[in-house]
Short mmCIF file of C-alpha atoms in Angstrom, two decimals:
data_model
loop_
_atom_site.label_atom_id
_atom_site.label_comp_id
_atom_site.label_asym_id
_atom_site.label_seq_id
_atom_site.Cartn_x
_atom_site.Cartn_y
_atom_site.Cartn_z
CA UNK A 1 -28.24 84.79 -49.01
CA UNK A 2 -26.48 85.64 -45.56
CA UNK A 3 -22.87 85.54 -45.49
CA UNK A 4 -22.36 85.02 -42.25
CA UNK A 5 -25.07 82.42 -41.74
CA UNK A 6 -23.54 79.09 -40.50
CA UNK A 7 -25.33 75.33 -40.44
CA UNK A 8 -24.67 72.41 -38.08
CA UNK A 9 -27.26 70.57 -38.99
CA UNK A 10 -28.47 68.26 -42.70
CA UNK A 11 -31.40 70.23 -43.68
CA UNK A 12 -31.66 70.92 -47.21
CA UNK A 13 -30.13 74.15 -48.02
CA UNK A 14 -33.14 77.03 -49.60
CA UNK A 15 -33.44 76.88 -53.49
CA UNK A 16 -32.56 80.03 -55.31
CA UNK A 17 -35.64 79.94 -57.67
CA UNK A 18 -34.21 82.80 -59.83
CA UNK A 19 -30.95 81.39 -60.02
CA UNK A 20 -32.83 77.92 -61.01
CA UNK A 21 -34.51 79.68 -63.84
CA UNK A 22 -31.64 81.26 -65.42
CA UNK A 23 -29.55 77.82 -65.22
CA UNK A 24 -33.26 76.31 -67.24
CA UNK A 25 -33.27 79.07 -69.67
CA UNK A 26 -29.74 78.21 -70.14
CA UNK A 27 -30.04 75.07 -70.89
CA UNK A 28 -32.38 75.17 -73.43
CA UNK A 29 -30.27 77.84 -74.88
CA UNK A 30 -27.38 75.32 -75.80
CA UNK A 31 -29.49 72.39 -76.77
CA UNK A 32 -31.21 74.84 -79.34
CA UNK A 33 -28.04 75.31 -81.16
CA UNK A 34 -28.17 71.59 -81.45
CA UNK A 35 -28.01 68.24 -80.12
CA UNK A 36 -24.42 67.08 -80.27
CA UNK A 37 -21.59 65.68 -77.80
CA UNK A 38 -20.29 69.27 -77.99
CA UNK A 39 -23.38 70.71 -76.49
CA UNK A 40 -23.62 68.02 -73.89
CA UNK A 41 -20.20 68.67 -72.64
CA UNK A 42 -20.99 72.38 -72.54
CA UNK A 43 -24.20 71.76 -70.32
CA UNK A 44 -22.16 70.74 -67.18
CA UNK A 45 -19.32 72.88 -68.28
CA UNK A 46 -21.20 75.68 -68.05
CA UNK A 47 -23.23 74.82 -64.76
CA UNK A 48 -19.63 74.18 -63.21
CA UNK A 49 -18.37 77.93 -64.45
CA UNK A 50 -21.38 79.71 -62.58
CA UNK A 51 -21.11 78.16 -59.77
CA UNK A 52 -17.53 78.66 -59.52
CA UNK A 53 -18.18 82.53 -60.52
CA UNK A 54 -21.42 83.24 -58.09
CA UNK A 55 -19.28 81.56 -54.65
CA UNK A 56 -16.17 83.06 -55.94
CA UNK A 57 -18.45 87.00 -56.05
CA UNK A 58 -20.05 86.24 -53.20
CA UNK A 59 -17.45 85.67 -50.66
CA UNK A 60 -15.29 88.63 -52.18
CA UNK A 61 -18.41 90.60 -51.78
CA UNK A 62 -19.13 89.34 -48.34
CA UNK A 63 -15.94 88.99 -46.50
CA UNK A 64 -16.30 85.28 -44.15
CA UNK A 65 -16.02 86.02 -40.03
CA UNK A 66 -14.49 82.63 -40.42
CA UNK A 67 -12.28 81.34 -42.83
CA UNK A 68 -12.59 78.15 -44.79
CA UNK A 69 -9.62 75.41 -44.18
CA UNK A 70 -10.05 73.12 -46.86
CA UNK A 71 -6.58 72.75 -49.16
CA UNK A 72 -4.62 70.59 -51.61
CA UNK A 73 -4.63 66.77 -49.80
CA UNK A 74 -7.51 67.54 -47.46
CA UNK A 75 -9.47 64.61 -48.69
CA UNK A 76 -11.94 63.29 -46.25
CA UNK A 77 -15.12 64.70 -47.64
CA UNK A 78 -14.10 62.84 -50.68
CA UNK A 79 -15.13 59.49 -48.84
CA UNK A 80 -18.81 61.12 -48.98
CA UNK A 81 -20.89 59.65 -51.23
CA UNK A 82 -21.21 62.00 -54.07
CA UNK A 83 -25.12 62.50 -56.06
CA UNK A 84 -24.45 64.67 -59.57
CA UNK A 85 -26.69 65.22 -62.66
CA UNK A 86 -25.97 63.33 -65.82
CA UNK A 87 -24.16 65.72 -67.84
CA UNK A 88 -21.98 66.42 -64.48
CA UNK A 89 -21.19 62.49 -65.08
CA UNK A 90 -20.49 62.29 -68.87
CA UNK A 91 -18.55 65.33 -68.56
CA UNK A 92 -16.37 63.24 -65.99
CA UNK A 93 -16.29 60.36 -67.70
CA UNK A 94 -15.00 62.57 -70.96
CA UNK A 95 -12.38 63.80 -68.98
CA UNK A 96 -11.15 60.65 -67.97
CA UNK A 97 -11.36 59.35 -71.69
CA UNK A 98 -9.08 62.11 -72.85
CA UNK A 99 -6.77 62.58 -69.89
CA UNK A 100 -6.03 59.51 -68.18
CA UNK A 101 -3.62 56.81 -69.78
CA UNK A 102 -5.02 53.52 -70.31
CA UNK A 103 -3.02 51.99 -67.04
CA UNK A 104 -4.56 54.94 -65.16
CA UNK A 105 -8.23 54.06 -67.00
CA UNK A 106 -8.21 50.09 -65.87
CA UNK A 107 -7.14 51.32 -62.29
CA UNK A 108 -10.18 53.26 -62.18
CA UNK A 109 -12.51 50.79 -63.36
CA UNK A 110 -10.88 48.02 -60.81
CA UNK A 111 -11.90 51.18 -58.25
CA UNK A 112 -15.05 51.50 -58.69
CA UNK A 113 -15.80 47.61 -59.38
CA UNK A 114 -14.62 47.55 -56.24
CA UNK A 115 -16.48 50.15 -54.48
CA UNK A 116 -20.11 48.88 -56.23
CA UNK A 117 -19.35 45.56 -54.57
CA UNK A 118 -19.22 47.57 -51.12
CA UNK A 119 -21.94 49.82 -51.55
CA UNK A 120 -24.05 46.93 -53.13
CA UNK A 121 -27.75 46.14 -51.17
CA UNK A 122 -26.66 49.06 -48.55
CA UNK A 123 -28.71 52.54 -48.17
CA UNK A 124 -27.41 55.71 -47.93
CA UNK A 125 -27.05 55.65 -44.25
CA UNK A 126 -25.43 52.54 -44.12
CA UNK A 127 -23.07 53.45 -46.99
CA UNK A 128 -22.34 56.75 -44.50
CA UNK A 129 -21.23 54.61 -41.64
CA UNK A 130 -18.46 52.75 -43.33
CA UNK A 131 -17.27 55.90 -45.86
CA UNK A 132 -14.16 55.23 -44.51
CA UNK A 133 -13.91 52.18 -46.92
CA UNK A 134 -15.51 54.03 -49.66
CA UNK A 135 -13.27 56.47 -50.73
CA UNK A 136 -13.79 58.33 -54.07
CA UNK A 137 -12.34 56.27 -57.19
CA UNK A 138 -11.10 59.52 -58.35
CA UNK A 139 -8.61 60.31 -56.01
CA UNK A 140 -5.25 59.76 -56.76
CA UNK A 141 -2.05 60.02 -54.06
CA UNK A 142 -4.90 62.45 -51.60
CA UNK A 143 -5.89 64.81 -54.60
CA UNK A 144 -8.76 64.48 -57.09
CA UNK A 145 -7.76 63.60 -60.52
CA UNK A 146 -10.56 65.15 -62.16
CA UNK A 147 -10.55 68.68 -60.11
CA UNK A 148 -10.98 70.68 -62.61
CA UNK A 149 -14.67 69.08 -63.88
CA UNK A 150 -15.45 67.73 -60.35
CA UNK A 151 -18.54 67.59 -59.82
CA UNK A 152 -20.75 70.80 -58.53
CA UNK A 153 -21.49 68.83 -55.07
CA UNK A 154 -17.96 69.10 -54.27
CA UNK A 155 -17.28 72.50 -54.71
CA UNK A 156 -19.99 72.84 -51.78
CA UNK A 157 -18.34 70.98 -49.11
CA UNK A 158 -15.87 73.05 -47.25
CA UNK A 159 -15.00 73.35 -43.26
CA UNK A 160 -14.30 75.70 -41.13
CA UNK A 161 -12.26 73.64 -38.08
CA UNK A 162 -9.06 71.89 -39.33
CA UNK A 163 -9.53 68.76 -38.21
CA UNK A 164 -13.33 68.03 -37.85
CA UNK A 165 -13.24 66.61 -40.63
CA UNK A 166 -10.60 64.05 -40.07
CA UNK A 167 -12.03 63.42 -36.82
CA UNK A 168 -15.36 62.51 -37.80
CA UNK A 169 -14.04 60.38 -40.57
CA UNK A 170 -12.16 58.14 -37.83
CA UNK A 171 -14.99 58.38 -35.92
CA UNK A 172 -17.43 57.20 -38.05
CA UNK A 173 -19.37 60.25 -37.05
CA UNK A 174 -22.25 61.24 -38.82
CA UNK A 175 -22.72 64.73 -37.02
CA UNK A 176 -22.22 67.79 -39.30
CA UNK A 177 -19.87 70.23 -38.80
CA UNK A 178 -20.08 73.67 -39.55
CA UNK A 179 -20.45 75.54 -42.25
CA UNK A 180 -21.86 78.39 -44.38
CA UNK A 181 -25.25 77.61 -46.49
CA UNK A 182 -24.23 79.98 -48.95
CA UNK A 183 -22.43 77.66 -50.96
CA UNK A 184 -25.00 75.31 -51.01
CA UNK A 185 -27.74 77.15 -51.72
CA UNK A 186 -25.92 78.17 -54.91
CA UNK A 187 -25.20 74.48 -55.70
CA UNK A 188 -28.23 73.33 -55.51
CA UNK A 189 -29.92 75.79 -57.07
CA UNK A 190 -27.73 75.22 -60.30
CA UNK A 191 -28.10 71.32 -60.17
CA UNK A 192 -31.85 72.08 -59.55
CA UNK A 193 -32.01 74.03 -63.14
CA UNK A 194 -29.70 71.46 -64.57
CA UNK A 195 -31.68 68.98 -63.96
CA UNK A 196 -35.41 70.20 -64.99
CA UNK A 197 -33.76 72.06 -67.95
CA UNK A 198 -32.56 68.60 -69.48
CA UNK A 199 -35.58 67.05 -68.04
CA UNK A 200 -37.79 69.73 -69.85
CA UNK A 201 -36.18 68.65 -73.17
CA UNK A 202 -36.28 64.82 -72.49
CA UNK A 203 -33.27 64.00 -71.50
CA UNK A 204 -32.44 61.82 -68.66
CA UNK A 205 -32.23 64.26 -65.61
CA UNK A 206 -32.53 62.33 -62.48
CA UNK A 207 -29.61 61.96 -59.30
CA UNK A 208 -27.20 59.71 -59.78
CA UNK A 209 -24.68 57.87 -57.99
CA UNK A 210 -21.44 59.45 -58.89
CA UNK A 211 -19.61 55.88 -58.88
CA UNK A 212 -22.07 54.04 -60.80
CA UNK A 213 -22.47 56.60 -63.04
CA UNK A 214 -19.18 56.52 -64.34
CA UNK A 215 -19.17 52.69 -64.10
CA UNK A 216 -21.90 53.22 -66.68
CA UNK A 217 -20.22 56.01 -69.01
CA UNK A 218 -17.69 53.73 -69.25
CA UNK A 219 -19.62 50.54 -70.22
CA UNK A 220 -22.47 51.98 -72.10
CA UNK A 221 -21.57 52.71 -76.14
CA UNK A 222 -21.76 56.54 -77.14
CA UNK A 223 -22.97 57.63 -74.08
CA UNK A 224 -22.54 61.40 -74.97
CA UNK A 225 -24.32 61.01 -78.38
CA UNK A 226 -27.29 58.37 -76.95
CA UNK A 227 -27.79 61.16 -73.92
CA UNK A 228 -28.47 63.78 -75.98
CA UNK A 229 -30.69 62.40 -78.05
CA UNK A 230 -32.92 61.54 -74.93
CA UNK A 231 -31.62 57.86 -74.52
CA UNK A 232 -31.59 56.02 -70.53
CA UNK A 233 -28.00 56.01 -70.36
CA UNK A 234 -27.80 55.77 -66.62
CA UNK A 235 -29.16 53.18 -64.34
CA UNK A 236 -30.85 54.39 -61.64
#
């Protein structure tokens, strides 16, 4: 990976194939111990703490020519629409279980009903246009409510010009602005093993919506337990 390599454009960022391996082998690793919640929380959990570590290394291995802007209540690129894996979306909809009050829980189901009836019969490029009606469900006052078990997606996007961002929200511009493909070749290279580890093991491993996803761990009985065991929890 170059450090100093930056992207304007939407091409898919390379896959790290040895960094896709060791995610696999690590999968099958925890579901070998067993087949419980426990271990389905720790699959995502897990995925989230190397890719945390591996950008964290890299850029304090490979000092940035430019510096990344992104802080606390920067929130536009939370009105993109967000893929994850499933155990990235039962870990969030844990989280929510055991963190949020129950006032706090029907808010976020009214926020997502709300966002499926938007996004319903639209593609992904029409649901791109009008992001600026489809912000996250998860935010809360300009700050993600979940940020510590956000999904790995997120801790991709950055920016490098205060204010593109913002701009291209208001715009309704779909142009990319610049950034570094580091971070998103490690991202998807995780997700990648993520997924074909669980899929290797039968368990439901394809993209999912991030909104109806949750919709779904919240509706569906036992979703943790059902997952596991190689149950559809997720409609696709």
């Amino acid at each position: 990976m170059s450090p100093f390599k930056e992207n304007y454009g939407a091409e898919s960022p390379p896959l790290n194939e040895a960094l896709a391996a060791m995610v696999r082998a690590n999968v099958r690793a925890i579901l070998a111990r067993g087949r419980t919640p426990e271990q389905a929380l720790e699959l995502a959990g897990s995925a989230l703490a190397w890719a945390d570590h591996l950008i964290e290394r890299f850029e304090a291995e490979n000092p940035l020519p430019r510096p990344i802007v992104c802080q606390a209540g920067c929130y536009y690129c939370c009105h993109n629409q967000v893929e994850l894996t499933p155990p990235e979306a039962l870990l969030l909809g844990h989280y929510v279980e055991q963190h949020f009050p129950e006032v706090e829980k029907a808010g976020l189901k009214a926020k997502i009903a709300e966002s499926l009836k938007i996004k319903a019969g639209k593609n992904k490029a029409e649901m791109a246009r009008i992001r600026q009606e489809l912000p996250c469900p998860l935010l809360r006052e300009a700050r993600c409510s979940v940020y510590p078990v956000r999904p790995l997606i997120c801790r991709a996007m950055h920016s490098l010009e205060a204010g593109d961002c913002e701009q291209a929200l208001r715009r309704e511009d779909l142009s990319a602005s610049a950034y570094y493909s580091h971070r998103y070749e490690i991202i998807r290279s995780i997700s990648q093993g993520l997924k074909d580890g669980c899929a290797s093991l039968g368990c439901q491993a394809g993209a999912l919506d991030l909104v109806a996803a949750l919709d779904n761990s919240f509706r569906e009985p036992r979703p943790l337990e059902r997952w596991i065991q190689g149950e559809e929890v997720f409609s696709l």
